[in-house]
Tab-separated table of C-alpha atoms in Angstrom:
chain	number	residue	atom	x	y	z
C	1	MET	CA	0.000	0.000	0.000
C	2	GLY	CA	2.855	2.337	0.823
C	3	TYR	CA	4.435	1.432	-2.497
C	4	LEU	CA	1.211	2.343	-4.305
C	5	ALA	CA	1.050	5.711	-2.536
C	6	ALA	CA	4.689	6.373	-3.390
C	7	SER	CA	4.141	5.533	-7.064
C	8	LEU	CA	1.059	7.745	-7.266
C	9	ALA	CA	2.930	10.630	-5.646
C	10	CYS	CA	5.749	10.269	-8.171
C	11	ILE	CA	3.278	10.304	-11.077
C	12	GLY	CA	1.637	13.397	-9.591
C	13	SER	CA	5.017	15.022	-9.187
C	14	ILE	CA	6.002	14.642	-12.839
C	15	THR	CA	2.567	15.772	-14.023
C	16	GLY	CA	2.661	18.735	-11.643
C	17	LEU	CA	5.973	19.958	-13.026
C	18	ALA	CA	4.302	20.604	-16.375
C	19	SER	CA	2.983	24.048	-15.531
C	20	GLN	CA	4.276	26.973	-13.542
C	21	SER	CA	1.375	27.114	-11.099
C	22	THR	CA	1.628	23.509	-9.974
C	23	ALA	CA	5.402	23.109	-10.204
C	24	ARG	CA	6.089	23.661	-6.515
C	25	ILE	CA	3.369	21.214	-5.502
C	26	GLY	CA	4.961	18.759	-7.909
C	27	ALA	CA	8.359	19.128	-6.282
C	28	ALA	CA	6.857	18.557	-2.838
C	29	LEU	CA	4.939	15.516	-4.093
C	30	GLY	CA	8.147	14.050	-5.499
C	31	THR	CA	9.889	14.382	-2.144
C	32	ILE	CA	6.908	12.781	-0.406
C	33	GLY	CA	6.781	9.974	-2.962
C	34	VAL	CA	10.418	8.956	-2.752
C	35	SER	CA	10.616	9.198	1.023
C	36	THR	CA	7.405	7.182	1.353
C	37	GLY	CA	8.901	4.531	-0.906
C	38	VAL	CA	12.105	4.276	1.123
C	39	ILE	CA	10.251	4.204	4.453
C	40	THR	CA	7.827	1.556	3.191
C	41	ALA	CA	10.741	-0.588	2.068
C	42	LEU	CA	12.405	-0.192	5.474
C	43	CYS	CA	9.191	-1.122	7.303
C	44	SER	CA	8.205	-4.054	5.108
C	45	LEU	CA	11.615	-5.720	5.198
C	46	ASN	CA	11.595	-6.317	8.975
C	47	PHE	CA	15.339	-5.856	9.365
C	48	PRO	CA	16.994	-7.084	12.555
C	49	ALA	CA	18.499	-4.298	14.666
C	50	PRO	CA	22.113	-4.389	13.375
C	51	LEU	CA	21.001	-4.378	9.758
C	52	LEU	CA	18.508	-1.588	10.420
C	53	THR	CA	21.328	0.432	11.962
C	54	GLN	CA	23.428	-0.159	8.883
C	55	ALA	CA	20.618	0.911	6.541
C	56	LEU	CA	19.756	4.025	8.552
C	57	THR	CA	23.429	5.008	8.827
C	58	LEU	CA	23.903	4.673	5.081
C	59	LEU	CA	20.745	6.674	4.367
C	60	GLY	CA	21.739	9.317	6.921
C	61	ILE	CA	25.299	9.760	5.661
C	62	GLY	CA	24.144	9.839	2.051
C	63	GLY	CA	21.376	12.310	2.798
C	64	ALA	CA	23.708	14.608	4.725
C	65	VAL	CA	26.292	14.563	1.927
C	66	GLY	CA	23.580	15.247	-0.646
C	67	LEU	CA	22.168	18.173	1.323
C	68	TYR	CA	25.644	19.592	1.835
C	69	ILE	CA	26.477	19.452	-1.875
C	70	GLY	CA	23.065	20.748	-2.859
C	71	LYS	CA	23.375	23.749	-0.535
C	72	ARG	CA	26.931	24.550	-1.457
C	73	VAL	CA	26.817	24.693	-5.255
C	74	ALA	CA	26.355	28.059	-6.942
C	75	VAL	CA	23.147	28.715	-8.841
C	76	THR	CA	24.893	28.636	-12.199
C	77	GLU	CA	26.317	25.217	-11.428
C	78	LEU	CA	22.958	23.536	-10.892
C	79	PRO	CA	22.705	21.705	-14.261
C	80	GLN	CA	26.068	20.008	-13.932
C	81	THR	CA	25.220	19.097	-10.349
C	82	VAL	CA	22.174	17.282	-11.707
C	83	ALA	CA	24.476	15.453	-14.122
C	84	ALA	CA	26.833	14.502	-11.313
C	85	PHE	CA	23.970	13.211	-9.165
C	86	HIS	CA	22.793	11.300	-12.152
C	87	ALA	CA	26.040	9.371	-12.373
C	88	LEU	CA	25.297	8.135	-8.847
C	89	VAL	CA	21.949	6.687	-9.980
C	90	GLY	CA	23.667	4.818	-12.805
C	91	LEU	CA	26.300	3.391	-10.485
C	92	ALA	CA	23.613	2.404	-7.985
C	93	ALA	CA	21.707	0.570	-10.724
C	94	VAL	CA	24.844	-1.353	-11.734
C	95	ALA	CA	25.649	-2.209	-8.122
C	96	THR	CA	22.123	-3.408	-7.396
C	97	SER	CA	21.908	-5.498	-10.562
C	98	VAL	CA	25.250	-7.234	-10.088
C	99	GLY	CA	24.699	-7.649	-6.359
C	100	SER	CA	21.232	-9.101	-6.787
C	101	TYR	CA	22.443	-11.572	-9.392
C	102	TYR	CA	25.328	-12.501	-7.140
C	103	ILE	CA	22.929	-13.329	-4.325
C	104	HIS	CA	20.306	-15.187	-6.363
C	105	THR	CA	22.235	-17.002	-9.056
C	106	ASP	CA	19.634	-19.722	-9.602
C	107	VAL	CA	17.100	-17.512	-11.328
C	108	ASP	CA	14.935	-17.854	-14.427
C	109	THR	CA	15.445	-16.179	-17.771
C	110	VAL	CA	13.410	-13.075	-17.022
C	111	HIS	CA	15.552	-12.243	-14.021
C	112	LYS	CA	18.715	-12.881	-16.001
C	113	VAL	CA	17.550	-10.545	-18.758
C	114	ALA	CA	16.513	-7.925	-16.223
C	115	SER	CA	19.807	-7.977	-14.358
C	116	PHE	CA	21.767	-7.807	-17.588
C	117	LEU	CA	19.727	-4.853	-18.868
C	118	GLY	CA	20.033	-3.110	-15.505
C	119	THR	CA	23.801	-3.504	-15.587
C	120	VAL	CA	24.282	-2.293	-19.145
C	121	ILE	CA	21.872	0.644	-19.019
C	122	GLY	CA	23.116	1.677	-15.594
C	123	GLY	CA	26.713	1.538	-16.808
C	124	ILE	CA	25.988	3.724	-19.812
C	125	THR	CA	24.197	6.187	-17.540
C	126	PHE	CA	27.085	6.255	-15.072
C	127	THR	CA	29.949	7.171	-17.376
C	128	GLY	CA	27.722	9.192	-19.685
C	129	SER	CA	26.671	11.402	-16.796
C	130	ILE	CA	30.248	11.831	-15.665
C	131	ALA	CA	31.191	12.929	-19.176
C	132	ALA	CA	28.234	15.349	-19.200
C	133	PHE	CA	29.244	16.732	-15.823
C	134	LEU	CA	32.829	17.316	-16.955
C	135	LYS	CA	31.709	19.069	-20.122
C	136	LEU	CA	29.190	21.310	-18.386
C	137	SER	CA	31.486	22.276	-15.553
C	138	GLY	CA	34.157	23.325	-18.032
C	139	ILE	CA	36.877	21.173	-16.536
C	140	LYS	CA	39.483	20.717	-19.192
C	141	PHE	CA	39.699	16.999	-19.099
C	142	THR	CA	39.348	14.896	-22.172
C	143	LEU	CA	40.035	11.231	-22.312
C	144	ASP	CA	39.520	10.023	-25.815
C	145	LEU	CA	39.354	6.297	-25.997
C	146	PRO	CA	41.581	4.797	-28.693
C	147	MET	CA	39.883	4.579	-32.085
C	148	LYS	CA	36.850	6.222	-30.603
C	149	ARG	CA	35.052	6.616	-33.888
C	150	HIS	CA	34.985	2.892	-34.541
C	151	LEU	CA	34.448	1.752	-30.991
C	152	ASN	CA	30.682	1.889	-30.528
C	153	LEU	CA	29.666	-0.965	-32.780
C	154	PRO	CA	32.225	-3.541	-31.505
C	155	LEU	CA	31.367	-2.670	-27.916
C	156	GLY	CA	27.674	-3.141	-28.632
C	157	ILE	CA	28.284	-6.475	-30.369
C	158	LEU	CA	30.496	-7.677	-27.513
C	159	ASN	CA	27.699	-6.750	-25.126
C	160	LEU	CA	25.300	-8.877	-27.167
C	161	VAL	CA	27.777	-11.783	-27.033
C	162	ALA	CA	28.032	-11.414	-23.265
C	163	PHE	CA	24.237	-11.395	-23.094
C	164	GLY	CA	24.083	-14.654	-25.020
C	165	ALA	CA	26.729	-16.189	-22.776
C	166	LEU	CA	24.805	-15.135	-19.698
C	167	LEU	CA	21.603	-16.703	-21.011
C	168	ALA	CA	23.305	-19.921	-22.064
C	169	SER	CA	25.564	-20.529	-19.092
C	170	GLN	CA	24.449	-22.605	-16.147
C	171	ASN	CA	27.590	-21.870	-14.197
C	172	PRO	CA	27.011	-18.945	-11.810
C	173	HIS	CA	30.679	-17.901	-11.830
C	174	VAL	CA	30.788	-17.567	-15.607
C	175	ALA	CA	27.508	-15.683	-15.522
C	176	THR	CA	28.774	-13.241	-12.906
C	177	LEU	CA	31.907	-12.708	-14.967
C	178	THR	CA	29.814	-11.856	-18.019
C	179	LEU	CA	27.853	-9.356	-15.924
C	180	LEU	CA	31.054	-7.734	-14.695
C	181	TYR	CA	32.377	-7.655	-18.237
C	182	ALA	CA	29.111	-6.076	-19.431
C	183	SER	CA	29.393	-3.367	-16.816
C	184	VAL	CA	32.953	-2.493	-17.856
C	185	SER	CA	32.160	-2.394	-21.558
C	186	SER	CA	29.025	-0.339	-21.014
C	187	PHE	CA	31.109	2.109	-18.971
C	188	ALA	CA	33.322	2.509	-22.021
C	189	LEU	CA	30.325	2.795	-24.330
C	190	GLY	CA	28.603	5.477	-22.251
C	191	TRP	CA	31.771	7.508	-21.977
C	192	ASN	CA	32.500	7.237	-25.674
C	193	ILE	CA	29.022	8.251	-26.813
C	194	THR	CA	28.482	11.167	-24.430
C	195	ASN	CA	32.007	12.502	-24.689
C	196	SER	CA	31.426	13.136	-28.386
C	197	ILE	CA	28.319	15.262	-27.841
C	198	GLY	CA	28.896	19.006	-27.823
C	199	ALA	CA	28.428	20.916	-24.574
C	200	ALA	CA	25.508	22.902	-26.006
C	201	ASP	CA	23.533	19.704	-26.429
C	202	MET	CA	24.291	18.469	-22.934
C	203	PRO	CA	20.851	19.234	-21.427
C	204	VAL	CA	19.270	16.966	-24.025
C	205	ALA	CA	21.954	14.362	-23.407
C	206	ILE	CA	21.265	14.490	-19.675
C	207	THR	CA	17.563	14.015	-20.297
C	208	VAL	CA	18.280	11.036	-22.530
C	209	LEU	CA	20.517	9.572	-19.818
C	210	ASN	CA	17.701	10.277	-17.385
C	211	SER	CA	15.404	8.224	-19.526
C	212	TYR	CA	17.999	5.431	-19.622
C	213	SER	CA	18.243	5.383	-15.852
C	214	GLY	CA	14.462	5.071	-15.752
C	215	TRP	CA	14.641	1.918	-17.862
C	216	ALA	CA	17.449	0.603	-15.640
C	217	LEU	CA	15.203	1.185	-12.648
C	218	CYS	CA	12.423	-0.611	-14.437
C	219	SER	CA	14.527	-3.697	-15.034
C	220	GLU	CA	15.514	-3.584	-11.374
C	221	GLY	CA	11.816	-3.758	-10.597
C	222	PHE	CA	11.456	-6.869	-12.767
C	223	MET	CA	14.549	-8.374	-11.187
C	224	LEU	CA	13.486	-7.829	-7.590
C	225	SER	CA	9.737	-8.313	-8.283
C	226	ASN	CA	8.972	-4.891	-6.886
C	227	ASN	CA	6.010	-3.088	-8.451
C	228	MET	CA	6.974	0.378	-7.324
C	229	LEU	CA	10.393	0.244	-8.985
C	230	THR	CA	8.765	-0.871	-12.238
C	231	ILE	CA	6.103	1.845	-12.118
C	232	VAL	CA	8.457	4.691	-11.253
C	233	GLY	CA	11.132	3.409	-13.608
C	234	SER	CA	8.927	3.172	-16.664
C	235	LEU	CA	7.350	6.507	-15.754
C	236	ILE	CA	10.759	8.180	-15.700
C	237	GLY	CA	11.894	6.290	-18.768
C	238	SER	CA	8.987	7.248	-20.989
C	239	SER	CA	8.603	10.790	-19.696
C	240	GLY	CA	12.347	11.347	-20.077
C	241	ALA	CA	12.189	10.123	-23.657
C	242	ILE	CA	9.282	12.450	-24.459
C	243	LEU	CA	10.974	15.337	-22.659
C	244	SER	CA	14.164	14.908	-24.646
C	245	TYR	CA	12.079	14.805	-27.829
C	246	ILE	CA	10.341	18.045	-26.806
C	247	MET	CA	13.642	19.722	-25.924
C	248	CYS	CA	15.112	18.698	-29.269
C	249	ARG	CA	12.096	20.061	-31.090
C	250	ALA	CA	12.466	23.362	-29.187
C	251	MET	CA	16.037	23.571	-30.511
C	252	ASN	CA	14.845	22.564	-33.960
C	253	ARG	CA	16.984	19.465	-34.138
C	254	SER	CA	16.322	15.792	-34.255
C	255	LEU	CA	17.191	13.453	-31.428
C	256	TYR	CA	19.274	11.281	-33.710
C	257	ASN	CA	21.195	14.355	-34.780
C	258	VAL	CA	22.015	15.257	-31.170
C	259	ILE	CA	23.166	11.825	-30.082
C	260	PHE	CA	24.925	10.594	-33.192
C	261	GLY	CA	25.426	13.970	-34.899
C	262	THR	CA	29.127	14.065	-34.196
C	263	TRP	CA	29.773	10.794	-35.950
C	264	THR	CA	27.962	11.756	-39.117
C	265	ALA	CA	29.399	15.281	-39.046
C	266	THR	CA	32.975	14.053	-38.804
C	267	THR	CA	32.466	11.586	-41.608
C	268	THR	CA	30.978	14.215	-43.919
C	269	LYS	CA	33.814	16.582	-43.092
C	270	ALA	CA	36.332	13.902	-43.920
C	271	LYS	CA	34.514	13.236	-47.162
C	272	SER	CA	34.482	16.903	-48.168
C	273	ILE	CA	38.216	17.123	-47.514
C	274	GLU	CA	38.729	14.121	-49.736
C	275	HIS	CA	36.743	15.815	-52.483
C	276	LYS	CA	38.927	18.875	-52.318
A	1	MET	CA	30.330	48.099	-36.909
A	2	LEU	CA	26.991	47.564	-35.315
A	3	ASP	CA	25.338	50.051	-37.667
A	4	ALA	CA	26.859	48.365	-40.643
A	5	SER	CA	25.504	45.039	-39.564
A	6	LYS	CA	22.131	46.599	-38.960
A	7	SER	CA	21.943	48.233	-42.350
A	8	THR	CA	22.537	45.040	-44.284
A	9	PRO	CA	19.353	44.056	-46.043
A	10	LYS	CA	17.547	41.111	-44.561
A	11	VAL	CA	17.947	38.013	-46.562
A	12	SER	CA	14.889	35.877	-46.495
A	13	HIS	CA	15.647	32.269	-45.823
A	14	GLU	CA	12.296	30.909	-46.747
A	15	LYS	CA	12.649	27.506	-48.158
A	16	PRO	CA	10.173	26.292	-50.703
A	17	LYS	CA	7.695	24.151	-48.844
A	18	GLU	CA	8.280	20.519	-49.485
A	19	VAL	CA	5.209	18.632	-50.443
A	20	VAL	CA	5.161	15.521	-48.328
A	21	GLN	CA	3.977	12.709	-50.443
A	22	THR	CA	3.721	9.495	-48.548
A	23	SER	CA	1.586	7.041	-50.313
A	24	LEU	CA	-1.515	5.950	-48.472
A	25	PHE	CA	-0.697	2.297	-49.063
A	26	LYS	CA	2.748	2.632	-47.465
A	27	ARG	CA	1.352	4.387	-44.428
A	28	SER	CA	-1.442	1.928	-43.790
A	29	LEU	CA	0.937	-0.961	-44.414
A	30	SER	CA	3.354	0.278	-41.765
A	31	ASN	CA	0.457	0.923	-39.389
A	32	ALA	CA	-0.917	-2.560	-39.877
A	33	LEU	CA	2.519	-4.151	-39.556
A	34	GLY	CA	3.201	-2.239	-36.360
A	35	LEU	CA	-0.113	-3.237	-34.850
A	36	SER	CA	0.223	-6.889	-35.744
A	37	GLY	CA	3.813	-6.876	-34.503
A	38	GLY	CA	2.652	-5.516	-31.176
A	39	ILE	CA	-0.134	-8.071	-30.863
A	40	LEU	CA	2.228	-10.891	-31.864
A	41	GLY	CA	4.682	-9.684	-29.238
A	42	LEU	CA	1.955	-9.780	-26.601
A	43	LEU	CA	0.939	-13.281	-27.691
A	44	GLY	CA	4.555	-14.385	-27.594
A	45	LEU	CA	4.990	-12.931	-24.132
A	46	GLY	CA	1.924	-14.787	-22.910
A	47	TYR	CA	3.161	-17.992	-24.557
A	48	ALA	CA	6.691	-17.737	-23.229
A	49	THR	CA	6.030	-16.771	-19.640
A	50	THR	CA	4.349	-19.251	-17.398
A	51	ASN	CA	4.755	-17.144	-14.303
A	52	PRO	CA	1.628	-15.035	-13.643
A	53	ALA	CA	3.613	-12.594	-11.487
A	54	ILE	CA	5.697	-11.597	-14.500
A	55	LEU	CA	2.569	-11.093	-16.599
A	56	ALA	CA	1.125	-8.821	-13.905
A	57	MET	CA	4.419	-6.951	-13.810
A	58	SER	CA	4.345	-6.536	-17.592
A	59	SER	CA	0.848	-5.062	-17.517
A	60	ILE	CA	1.876	-2.643	-14.768
A	61	PHE	CA	4.908	-1.783	-16.855
A	62	SER	CA	2.933	-0.972	-19.993
A	63	LEU	CA	0.325	1.070	-18.123
A	64	SER	CA	2.941	3.228	-16.463
A	65	VAL	CA	4.788	3.710	-19.747
A	66	ILE	CA	1.550	5.137	-21.117
A	67	THR	CA	1.173	7.362	-18.047
A	68	GLY	CA	4.689	8.712	-18.450
A	69	TYR	CA	4.091	9.270	-22.152
A	70	PHE	CA	1.090	11.487	-21.596
A	71	SER	CA	2.246	13.296	-18.481
A	72	VAL	CA	4.880	15.572	-19.990
A	73	TRP	CA	3.540	16.650	-23.382
A	74	GLY	CA	2.217	20.000	-22.157
A	75	VAL	CA	5.301	21.093	-20.241
A	76	THR	CA	6.227	24.775	-20.539
A	77	PRO	CA	9.711	25.394	-21.981
A	78	ALA	CA	10.882	27.270	-18.875
A	79	LEU	CA	10.289	24.155	-16.813
A	80	HIS	CA	12.362	21.753	-18.944
A	81	THR	CA	15.413	21.938	-16.687
A	82	PRO	CA	13.521	21.671	-13.360
A	83	LEU	CA	11.593	18.709	-14.750
A	84	MET	CA	14.871	17.091	-15.741
A	85	SER	CA	16.160	17.686	-12.246
A	86	ILE	CA	13.034	16.298	-10.571
A	87	THR	CA	13.031	13.141	-12.668
A	88	ASN	CA	16.673	12.689	-11.725
A	89	ALA	CA	15.859	13.095	-8.049
A	90	ILE	CA	12.977	10.616	-8.290
A	91	SER	CA	15.219	8.055	-9.952
A	92	GLY	CA	17.143	8.049	-6.684
A	93	ILE	CA	14.489	5.529	-5.667
A	94	THR	CA	17.166	2.956	-6.630
A	95	ALA	CA	17.794	3.160	-2.877
A	96	VAL	CA	14.799	0.831	-2.467
A	97	GLY	CA	16.438	-1.664	-4.805
A	98	GLY	CA	19.571	-1.523	-2.690
A	99	LEU	CA	17.572	-1.896	0.523
A	100	LEU	CA	15.843	-5.007	-0.821
A	101	ILE	CA	19.130	-6.887	-1.177
A	102	LEU	CA	20.892	-5.336	1.811
A	103	GLY	CA	22.349	-7.872	4.199
A	104	GLY	CA	24.912	-8.592	6.884
A	105	GLY	CA	25.116	-7.048	10.343
A	106	TYR	CA	26.402	-3.613	11.253
A	107	PHE	CA	28.654	-3.949	8.228
A	108	PRO	CA	27.992	-5.776	4.948
A	109	GLY	CA	29.284	-9.326	5.049
A	110	SER	CA	29.984	-10.213	1.433
A	111	PHE	CA	30.821	-8.681	-1.928
A	112	ALA	CA	27.184	-8.545	-3.009
A	113	GLN	CA	26.093	-7.013	0.269
A	114	SER	CA	28.712	-4.302	0.037
A	115	LEU	CA	27.437	-3.549	-3.464
A	116	ALA	CA	23.968	-3.170	-1.946
A	117	SER	CA	25.227	-0.792	0.734
A	118	LEU	CA	27.071	1.228	-1.885
A	119	SER	CA	23.856	1.478	-3.862
A	120	VAL	CA	21.857	2.674	-0.833
A	121	LEU	CA	24.518	5.207	0.094
A	122	ILE	CA	24.884	6.874	-3.296
A	123	SER	CA	21.165	6.779	-4.063
A	124	SER	CA	20.436	8.627	-0.842
A	125	VAL	CA	22.985	11.274	-1.839
A	126	ASN	CA	21.018	11.625	-5.055
A	127	ILE	CA	17.621	11.812	-3.333
A	128	ALA	CA	18.556	14.516	-0.820
A	129	GLY	CA	20.756	16.511	-3.166
A	130	GLY	CA	18.487	16.132	-6.163
A	131	PHE	CA	15.370	17.449	-4.477
A	132	LEU	CA	17.281	20.334	-2.909
A	133	VAL	CA	18.761	21.274	-6.278
A	134	SER	CA	15.382	21.121	-8.016
A	135	LYS	CA	13.829	23.263	-5.291
A	136	ARG	CA	16.551	25.859	-5.823
A	137	MET	CA	15.928	25.767	-9.564
A	138	LEU	CA	12.210	26.299	-9.041
A	139	ASP	CA	12.978	29.220	-6.722
A	140	MET	CA	14.851	30.848	-9.592
A	141	PHE	CA	11.758	30.665	-11.770
A	142	LYS	CA	9.477	31.879	-9.005
A	143	ARG	CA	7.072	34.678	-9.835
A	144	LYS	CA	5.475	36.954	-7.292
A	145	THR	CA	2.070	35.437	-7.896
A	146	ASP	CA	3.266	31.902	-7.280
A	147	PRO	CA	2.454	30.296	-3.938
C-alpha cells in the first residue's frame, strides 16, 4: 500500500511539473513519494536491529552529503550538479543489478535478462553522466578512448555476445563474470558516446541519460519483483524520452542528430576534404 | 560596426515548402505491420512466460509507460530543466532496490552485500541533493504570484 502511494505521488510530481502554477506542488509531491517509498521498504523488510542500523546510517550519511552538496553549489552550477547526481543513480543501478544476481544465481530467464539490462543501461548512464558533468562544468579533461570513432559498434556487439553467454551458461561464476564484463564495456560505451556530444547539447543528453536510468530502474523492478520500482522506472523512462524529444524540437533538431550527430558530421567533413 | 551590420538588407531564408507525399498504401501498411507486430509480441509474451507474477508486472509496466508518455507533453519550456532535475531526483528511488538486497550485520558481510550498501549510500545522496537542487531551480523561476 505504501508502495502504491509512493508511485502515485511520483506520477503526480512529474505531471505537476508541467505548468508553472503547480510546479512547486509537484516538487513537494516528489519528495513525499520517494521518502514514502524508502520508508515503506524499510518497514516491510523487517530488518533485525544491526542491519537496520546499517541501513539508517547509510541513508543518513548519504542524505547529509547530498544536502551539503546541494546547498553549497552556486546557482549557475545547478545543471552540472544534476548530471553529477545522475552518475550516482547509474552506479547504484549497476551495483544493485550485479549484487542481486550474485545473491540469487539460480534464477529464471526473465531475471537474467533484467539484471543484464540493468547492468548495461546503468553503466551507460554512469559514465555518460560523468562525461556530461565534466563538459558542463568546463573542466578541461578529455580522455579520448583509442579509435573512438569505430568503438561503438564492436562494444555493442560484444555486449550482445556477453548477453548470449549469460543466457546460455548454467555456471554462476561464468555468468557473474559476463555481468562484470558487461558493466565495464558499457562504462566505455557510455563515456565514448556522451564525450562526443557538444556541450551545447548536454541538457538533451542528460535528459536522454535520465530516460535510460528510468529503464534501468524498471529492469531492477522486474529483477526484484517490486512493483513500485517498475512503475516509477517506466514513468521516468517514458517521460524522459518524451521530454528529450520536446527539448530537441524546441532547438529545432532531431534526437538522432544530437546523439549521433558528431559521428555523421565528422564523416561528412572527412569526405568533403577528400573531395577537395 | 553595429550600424553596418544593422543596415545590411535582410535576406529571407524561406525555403520552398516541401510537399510531403507518402503514399496511403505505405502508411497503412506500416500501421498494420506495427499493430500486428505488437499483438504478436503480446501473444509471444503470454506464450513464453508461465509465471503469472511476471505477466502482472508486464501489464503494470505498460500502463505506467503510457502514463509517463502522456504526463509531460504540455510542459512549458521554462520548466524543462527543473523537470529534468526532478526526474533525476525521483530516480534516486534505486535506494529501495539496494535496501531489498541489503544484508549482513552492522557492516555488509559479502561482496554482493557491500554492493547493496554502496547502492543505498549513493542513491540517498542523489535523493537529498536532487530534491534540494530542483527546489533551488524552481525558486529561480518563481514569480510573485506563485504560492
